[in-house]
């Protein structure tokens, strides 16, 4: 059986929220993700969740998403999970966008 898919609609714990950048109409930004910490465990702690992290320009639809990643129990046997992502996502410039 597959693990539950947990969708995150708000910034992860420890997230800076919004990163402002200056863009020209033809530029792109690379978003680098490493490790997500403090993710809530599911009802079955021995079955880690699967995560897909998406990024988009604030106020715009679309964006980029990571590959599916499996979570694992957090440090020290905590009641939370962590997810190692280590992936870069390319964000093409959007008119009027300054915040990823």
C-alpha positions as a printed Julia matrix, in Angstrom:
100×3 Matrix{Float64}:
  0.0    0.0     0.0
  1.15   3.49   -0.76
  1.75   6.16    1.84
 -0.71   9.03    2.22
 -0.08  12.12    0.11
  0.03  15.25    2.26
 -0.52  18.5     0.46
  0.94  21.66    1.99
 -0.9   24.86    1.2
  0.96  27.14    3.61
  4.66  27.81    4.14
  6.47  25.05    6.03
  7.67  25.57    9.59
 10.79  27.74    9.54
  9.97  29.11    6.09
 10.87  32.69    5.29
  7.53  32.97    3.48
  8.32  35.3     0.62
 11.61  35.94   -1.16
 11.61  39.24   -3.08
 13.69  39.52   -6.25
 14.23  42.13   -8.98
 13.45  40.67  -12.42
 13.67  41.64  -16.04
 10.87  40.29  -18.29
 13.15  37.55  -19.65
 14.86  36.44  -16.46
 14.34  33.34  -14.37
 14.91  32.49  -10.72
 16.13  29.16   -9.37
 14.57  28.09   -6.07
 16.7   25.62   -4.14
 15.01  23.36   -1.6
 16.96  21.22    0.84
 15.14  19.8     3.88
 11.67  20.45    5.33
 11.49  20.09    9.11
  8.64  19.89   11.61
  6.06  18.3     9.31
  3.1   16.77   11.15
  3.07  12.97   11.38
  0.1   11.07   10.04
 -2.2    8.8    12.03
  0.15   5.87   11.42
  3.61   7.03   12.57
  5.36   3.96   11.13
  4.1    4.94    7.65
  5.8    8.17    6.56
  4.01  10.65    4.34
  4.83  11.45    0.72
  5.4   15.09   -0.17
  5.38  17.23   -3.3
  6.56  20.8    -2.76
  5.36  23.47   -5.18
  6.54  27.04   -5.66
  4.85  29.86   -7.53
  4.98  33.6    -7.93
  2.75  35.32   -5.39
 -0.5   36.32   -7.09
  0.07  34.04  -10.13
 -1.08  30.55  -11.01
  1.2   27.8   -12.19
  4.77  27.37  -11.07
  7.04  24.38  -10.52
  6.89  21.32   -8.29
  9.41  18.83   -6.94
  9.4   15.14   -7.55
  7.47  13.02   -5.06
  9.53  12.56   -1.85
  9.12  10.22    1.1
  9.23  11.72    4.6
 10.98  10.18    7.6
 10.75  10.45   11.37
 12.25  13.65   12.72
 15.44  13.89   14.77
 15.48  12.31   18.22
 12.29  10.28   17.75
 10.14  13.42   17.7
  6.45  13.39   16.83
  7.19  15.16   13.57
  8.57  14.2    10.17
 11.23  15.68    7.96
 11.57  15.46    4.19
 14.88  15.7     2.35
 14.22  17.32   -1.03
 17.55  18.61   -2.42
 16.15  19.85   -5.7
 16.2   23.1    -7.69
 13.11  24.49   -9.4
 13.23  27.03  -12.23
 10.76  29.9   -12.03
 10.25  31.87  -15.25
  9.6   35.59  -14.79
  5.95  36.66  -14.62
  4.87  40.23  -15.33
  4.58  42.17  -12.07
  6.07  39.39   -9.95
  8.67  40.03   -7.29
  7.86  37.47   -4.62
  8.31  33.67   -4.77
